[in-house]
PDB file of C-alpha atoms and ligand atoms in Angstrom:
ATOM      1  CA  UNK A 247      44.164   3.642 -29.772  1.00 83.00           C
ATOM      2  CA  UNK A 248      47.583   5.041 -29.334  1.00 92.00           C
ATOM      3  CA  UNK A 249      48.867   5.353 -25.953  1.00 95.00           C
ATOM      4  CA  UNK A 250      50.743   8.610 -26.177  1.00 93.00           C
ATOM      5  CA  UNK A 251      47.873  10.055 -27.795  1.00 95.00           C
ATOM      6  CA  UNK A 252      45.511   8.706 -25.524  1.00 95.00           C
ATOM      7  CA  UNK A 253      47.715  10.265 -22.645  1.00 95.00           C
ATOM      8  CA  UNK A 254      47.917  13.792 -24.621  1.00 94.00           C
ATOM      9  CA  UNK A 255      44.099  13.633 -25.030  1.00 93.00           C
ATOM     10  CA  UNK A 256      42.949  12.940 -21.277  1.00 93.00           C
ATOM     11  CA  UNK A 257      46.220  15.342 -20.308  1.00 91.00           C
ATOM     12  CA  UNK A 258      44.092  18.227 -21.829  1.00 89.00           C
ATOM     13  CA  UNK A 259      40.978  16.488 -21.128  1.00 87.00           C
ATOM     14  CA  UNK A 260      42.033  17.588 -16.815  1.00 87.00           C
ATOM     15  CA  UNK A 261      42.947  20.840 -17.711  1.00 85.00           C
ATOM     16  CA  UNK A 262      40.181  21.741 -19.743  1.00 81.00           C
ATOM     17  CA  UNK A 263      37.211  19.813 -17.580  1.00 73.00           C
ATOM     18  CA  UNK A 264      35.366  21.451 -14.432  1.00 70.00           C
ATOM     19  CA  UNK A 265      36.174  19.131 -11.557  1.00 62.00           C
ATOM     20  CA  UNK A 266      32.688  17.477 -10.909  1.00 69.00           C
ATOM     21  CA  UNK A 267      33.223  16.292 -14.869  1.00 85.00           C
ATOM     22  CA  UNK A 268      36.223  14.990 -14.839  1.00 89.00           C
ATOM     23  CA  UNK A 269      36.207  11.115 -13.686  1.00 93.00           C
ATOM     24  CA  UNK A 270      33.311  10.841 -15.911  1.00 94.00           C
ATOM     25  CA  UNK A 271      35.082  12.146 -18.697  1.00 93.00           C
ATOM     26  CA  UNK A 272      37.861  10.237 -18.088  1.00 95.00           C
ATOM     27  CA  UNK A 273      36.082   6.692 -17.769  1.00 97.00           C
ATOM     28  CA  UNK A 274      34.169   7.053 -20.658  1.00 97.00           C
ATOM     29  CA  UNK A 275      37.328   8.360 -23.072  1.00 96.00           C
ATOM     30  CA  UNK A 276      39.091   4.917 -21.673  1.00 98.00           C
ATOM     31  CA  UNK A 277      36.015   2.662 -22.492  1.00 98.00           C
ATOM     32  CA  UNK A 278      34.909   4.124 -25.659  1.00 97.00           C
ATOM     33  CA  UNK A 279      39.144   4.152 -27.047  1.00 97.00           C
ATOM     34  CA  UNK A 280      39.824   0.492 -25.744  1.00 97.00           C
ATOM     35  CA  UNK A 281      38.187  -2.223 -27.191  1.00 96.00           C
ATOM     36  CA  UNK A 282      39.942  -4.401 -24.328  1.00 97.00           C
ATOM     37  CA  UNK A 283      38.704  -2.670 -22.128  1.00 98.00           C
ATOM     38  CA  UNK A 284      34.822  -3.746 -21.159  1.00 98.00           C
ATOM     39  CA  UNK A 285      34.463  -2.070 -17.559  1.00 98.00           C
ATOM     40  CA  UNK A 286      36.084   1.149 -16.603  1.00 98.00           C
ATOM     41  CA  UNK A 287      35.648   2.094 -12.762  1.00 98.00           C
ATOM     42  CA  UNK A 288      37.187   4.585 -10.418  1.00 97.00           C
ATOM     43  CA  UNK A 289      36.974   4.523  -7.199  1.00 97.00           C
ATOM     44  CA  UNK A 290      37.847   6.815  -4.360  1.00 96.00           C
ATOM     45  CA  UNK A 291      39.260   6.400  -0.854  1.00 97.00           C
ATOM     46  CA  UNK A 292      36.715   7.400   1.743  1.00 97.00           C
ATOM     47  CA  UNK A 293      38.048   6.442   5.436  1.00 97.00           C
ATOM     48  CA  UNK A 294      38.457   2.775   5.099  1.00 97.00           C
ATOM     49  CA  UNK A 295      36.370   2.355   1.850  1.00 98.00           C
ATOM     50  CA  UNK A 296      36.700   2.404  -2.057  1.00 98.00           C
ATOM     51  CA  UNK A 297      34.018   4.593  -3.166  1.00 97.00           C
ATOM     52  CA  UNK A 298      32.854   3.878  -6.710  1.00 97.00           C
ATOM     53  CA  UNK A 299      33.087   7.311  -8.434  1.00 95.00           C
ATOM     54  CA  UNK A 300      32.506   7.086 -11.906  1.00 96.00           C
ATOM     55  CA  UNK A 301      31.967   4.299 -14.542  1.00 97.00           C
ATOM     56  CA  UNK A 302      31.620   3.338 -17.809  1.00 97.00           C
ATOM     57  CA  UNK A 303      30.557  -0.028 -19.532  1.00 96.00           C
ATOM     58  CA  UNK A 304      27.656  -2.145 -20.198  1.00 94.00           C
ATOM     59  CA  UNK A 305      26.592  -2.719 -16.715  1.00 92.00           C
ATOM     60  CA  UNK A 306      26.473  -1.173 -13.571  1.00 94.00           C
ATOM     61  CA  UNK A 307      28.166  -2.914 -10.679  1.00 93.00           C
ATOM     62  CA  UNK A 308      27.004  -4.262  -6.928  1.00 94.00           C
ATOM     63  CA  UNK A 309      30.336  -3.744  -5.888  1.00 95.00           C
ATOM     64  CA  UNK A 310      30.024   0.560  -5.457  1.00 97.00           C
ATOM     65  CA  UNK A 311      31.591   0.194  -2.144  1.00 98.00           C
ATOM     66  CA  UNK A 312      34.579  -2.204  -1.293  1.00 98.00           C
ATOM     67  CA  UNK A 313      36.314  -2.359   1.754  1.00 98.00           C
ATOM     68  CA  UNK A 314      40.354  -1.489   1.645  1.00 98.00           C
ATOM     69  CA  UNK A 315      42.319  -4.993   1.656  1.00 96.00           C
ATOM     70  CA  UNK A 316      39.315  -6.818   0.245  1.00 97.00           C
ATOM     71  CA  UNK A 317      39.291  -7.588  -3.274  1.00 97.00           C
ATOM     72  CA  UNK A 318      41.508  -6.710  -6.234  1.00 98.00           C
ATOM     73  CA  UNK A 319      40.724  -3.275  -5.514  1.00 98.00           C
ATOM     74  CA  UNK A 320      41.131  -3.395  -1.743  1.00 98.00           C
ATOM     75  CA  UNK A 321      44.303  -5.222  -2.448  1.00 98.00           C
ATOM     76  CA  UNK A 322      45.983  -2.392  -4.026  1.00 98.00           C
ATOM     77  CA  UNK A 323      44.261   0.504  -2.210  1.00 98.00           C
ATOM     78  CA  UNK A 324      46.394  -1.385   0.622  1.00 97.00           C
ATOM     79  CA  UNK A 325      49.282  -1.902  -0.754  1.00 97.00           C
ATOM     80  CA  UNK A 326      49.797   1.215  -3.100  1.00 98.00           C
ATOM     81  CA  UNK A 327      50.756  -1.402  -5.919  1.00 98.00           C
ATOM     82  CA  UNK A 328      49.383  -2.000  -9.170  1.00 98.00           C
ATOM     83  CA  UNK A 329      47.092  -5.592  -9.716  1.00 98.00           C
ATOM     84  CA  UNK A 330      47.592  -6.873 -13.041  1.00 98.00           C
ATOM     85  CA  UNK A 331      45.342  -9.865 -13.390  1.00 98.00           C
ATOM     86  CA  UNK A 332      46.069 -11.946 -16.472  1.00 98.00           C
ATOM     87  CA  UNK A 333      42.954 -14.780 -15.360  1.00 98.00           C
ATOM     88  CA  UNK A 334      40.867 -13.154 -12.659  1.00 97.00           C
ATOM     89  CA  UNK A 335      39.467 -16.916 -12.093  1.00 96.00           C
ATOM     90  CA  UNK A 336      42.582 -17.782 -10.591  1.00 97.00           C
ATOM     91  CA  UNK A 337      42.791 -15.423  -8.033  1.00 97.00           C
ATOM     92  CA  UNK A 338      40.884 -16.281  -4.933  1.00 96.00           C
ATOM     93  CA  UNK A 339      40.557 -12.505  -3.781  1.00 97.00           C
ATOM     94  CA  UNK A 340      38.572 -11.605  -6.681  1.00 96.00           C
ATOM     95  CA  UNK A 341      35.390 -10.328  -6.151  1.00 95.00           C
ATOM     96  CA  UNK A 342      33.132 -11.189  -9.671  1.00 93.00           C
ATOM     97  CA  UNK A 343      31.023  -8.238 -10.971  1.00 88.00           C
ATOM     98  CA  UNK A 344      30.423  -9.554 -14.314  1.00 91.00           C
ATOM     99  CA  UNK A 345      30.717 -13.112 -15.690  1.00 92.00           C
ATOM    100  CA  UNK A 346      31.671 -12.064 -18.334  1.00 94.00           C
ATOM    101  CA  UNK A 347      35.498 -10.693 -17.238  1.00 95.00           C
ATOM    102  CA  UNK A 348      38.185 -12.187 -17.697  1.00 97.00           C
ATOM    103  CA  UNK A 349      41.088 -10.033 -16.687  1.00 98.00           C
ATOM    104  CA  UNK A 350      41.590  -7.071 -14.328  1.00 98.00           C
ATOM    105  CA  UNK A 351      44.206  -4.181 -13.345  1.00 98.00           C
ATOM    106  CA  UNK A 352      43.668  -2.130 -11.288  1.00 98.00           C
ATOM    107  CA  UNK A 353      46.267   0.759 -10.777  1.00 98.00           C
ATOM    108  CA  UNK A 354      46.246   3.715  -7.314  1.00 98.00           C
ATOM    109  CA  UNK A 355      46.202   6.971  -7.889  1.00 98.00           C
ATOM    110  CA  UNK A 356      48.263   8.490  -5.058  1.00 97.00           C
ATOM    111  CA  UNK A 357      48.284  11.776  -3.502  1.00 95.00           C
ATOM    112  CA  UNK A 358      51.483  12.426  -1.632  1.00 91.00           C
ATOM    113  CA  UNK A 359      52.315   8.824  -1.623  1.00 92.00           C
ATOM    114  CA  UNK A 360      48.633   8.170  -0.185  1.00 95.00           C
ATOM    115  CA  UNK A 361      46.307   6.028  -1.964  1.00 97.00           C
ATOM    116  CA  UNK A 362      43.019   8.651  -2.622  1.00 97.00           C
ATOM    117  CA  UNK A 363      41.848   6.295  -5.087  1.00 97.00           C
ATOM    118  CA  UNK A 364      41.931   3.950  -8.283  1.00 98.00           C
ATOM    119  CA  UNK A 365      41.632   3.167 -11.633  1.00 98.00           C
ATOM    120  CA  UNK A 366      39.965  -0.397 -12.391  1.00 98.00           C
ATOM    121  CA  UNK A 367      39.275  -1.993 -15.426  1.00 98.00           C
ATOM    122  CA  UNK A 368      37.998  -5.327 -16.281  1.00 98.00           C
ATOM    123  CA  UNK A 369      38.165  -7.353 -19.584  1.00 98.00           C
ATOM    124  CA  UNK A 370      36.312  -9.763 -20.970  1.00 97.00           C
ATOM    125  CA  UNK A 371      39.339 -11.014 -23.078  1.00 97.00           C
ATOM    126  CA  UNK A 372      41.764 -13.043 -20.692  1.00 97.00           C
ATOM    127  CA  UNK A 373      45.413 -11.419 -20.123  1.00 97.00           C
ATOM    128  CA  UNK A 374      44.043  -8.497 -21.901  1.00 98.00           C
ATOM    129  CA  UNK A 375      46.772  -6.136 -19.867  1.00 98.00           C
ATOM    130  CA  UNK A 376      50.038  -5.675 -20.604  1.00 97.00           C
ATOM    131  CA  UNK A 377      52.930  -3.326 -18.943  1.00 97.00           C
ATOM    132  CA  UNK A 378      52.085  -1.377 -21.505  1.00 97.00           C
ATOM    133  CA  UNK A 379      48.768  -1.044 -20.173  1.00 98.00           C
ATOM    134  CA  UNK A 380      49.941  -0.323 -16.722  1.00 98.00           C
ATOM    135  CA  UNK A 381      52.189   2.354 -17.120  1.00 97.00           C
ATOM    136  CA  UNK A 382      49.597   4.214 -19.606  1.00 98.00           C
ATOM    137  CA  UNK A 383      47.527   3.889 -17.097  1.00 98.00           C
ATOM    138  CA  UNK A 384      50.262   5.366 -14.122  1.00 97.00           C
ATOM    139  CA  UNK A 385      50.422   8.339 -16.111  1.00 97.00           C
ATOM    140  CA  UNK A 386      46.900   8.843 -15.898  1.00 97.00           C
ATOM    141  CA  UNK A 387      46.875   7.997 -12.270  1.00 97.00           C
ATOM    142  CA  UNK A 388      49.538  10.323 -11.436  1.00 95.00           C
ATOM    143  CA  UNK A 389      47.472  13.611 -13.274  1.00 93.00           C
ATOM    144  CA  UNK A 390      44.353  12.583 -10.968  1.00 94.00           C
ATOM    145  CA  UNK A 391      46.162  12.396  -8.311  1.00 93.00           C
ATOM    146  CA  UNK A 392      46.829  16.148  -8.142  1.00 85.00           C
ATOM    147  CA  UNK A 393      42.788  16.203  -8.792  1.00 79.00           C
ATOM    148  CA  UNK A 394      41.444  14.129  -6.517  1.00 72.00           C
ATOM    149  CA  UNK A 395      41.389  15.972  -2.185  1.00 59.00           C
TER     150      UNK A 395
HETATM  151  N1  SME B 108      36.747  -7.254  -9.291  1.00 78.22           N
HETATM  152  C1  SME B 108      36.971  -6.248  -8.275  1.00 78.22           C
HETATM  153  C2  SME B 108      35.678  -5.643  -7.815  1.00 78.22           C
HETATM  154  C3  SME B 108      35.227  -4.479  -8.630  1.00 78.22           C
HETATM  155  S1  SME B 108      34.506  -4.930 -10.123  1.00 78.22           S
HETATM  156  O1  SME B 108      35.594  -5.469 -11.000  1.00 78.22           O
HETATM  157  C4  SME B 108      33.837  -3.662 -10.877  1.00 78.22           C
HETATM  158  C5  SME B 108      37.767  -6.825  -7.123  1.00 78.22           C
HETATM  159  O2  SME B 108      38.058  -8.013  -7.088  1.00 78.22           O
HETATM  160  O3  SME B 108      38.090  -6.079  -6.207  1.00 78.22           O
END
């Protein structure tokens, strides 16, 4: 799948889609577009908690509820920085959902510079992310952003 027309598609996909749709929509266009990508999570910011929102993949995860700084996911919720995690074995913060991934990123979606939330996605191909990858996926961030209170 294209990137720009990915971004054009999910662009209309927010202004078209009631609110209470919209993560949904949004996890499943990413999943069902990107063969790299096997897991597609996002999670909102609820006091000092990632809340898991909305998902798409094979599997449903344990981890619906991670504490901020713990993780890959509580990493960046803390720090407001994309993850990009070319061998998720290799990175003793990890937190396994599936044995089957590989990689990770996970990239905040900010709300007047505030973390509300994130996108996560795993892979089960290893360094499956690219820059590429992570600024697609800023763009996306940055339209939910203005979406998610
Ligand atoms: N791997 C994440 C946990 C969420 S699962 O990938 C769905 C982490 O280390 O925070």
């Amino acid at each position: 799948m294209d990137y720009d027309i990915a971004e054009r598609e999910i662009k209309e996909m927010i202004a078209n889609v009631k609110n209470s749709n919209l993560l949904q929509k949004i996890v499943d266009y990413l999943y069902e577009n990107f063969e790299r990508y096997s897991w597609v999570g996002i999670y909102i910011v609820k006091g000092n908690d990632l809340i898991l929102g909305a998902w798409g993949g094979e599997h449903a995860t344990e981890h619906t509820k991670i504490p901020i700084g713990k993780g890959i996911c509580g990493s960046a919720a803390q720090s407001g920085k994309i993850e990009l995690i070319p061998d998720v074995n290799k990175d003793n913060r990890y937190l396994a959902c599936f044995v089957s991934t590989r990689s990770e990123i996970v990239v905040p979606i900010k709300r007047n510079m505030n973390v509300v939330g994130e996108i996560d996605i795993d892979s089960d191909m290893s360094n499956a992310f690219s820059k590429q990858d992570a600024f697609f996926l800023e763009k996306i961030a940055d339209m939910l952003g203005k979406h998610i209170c």
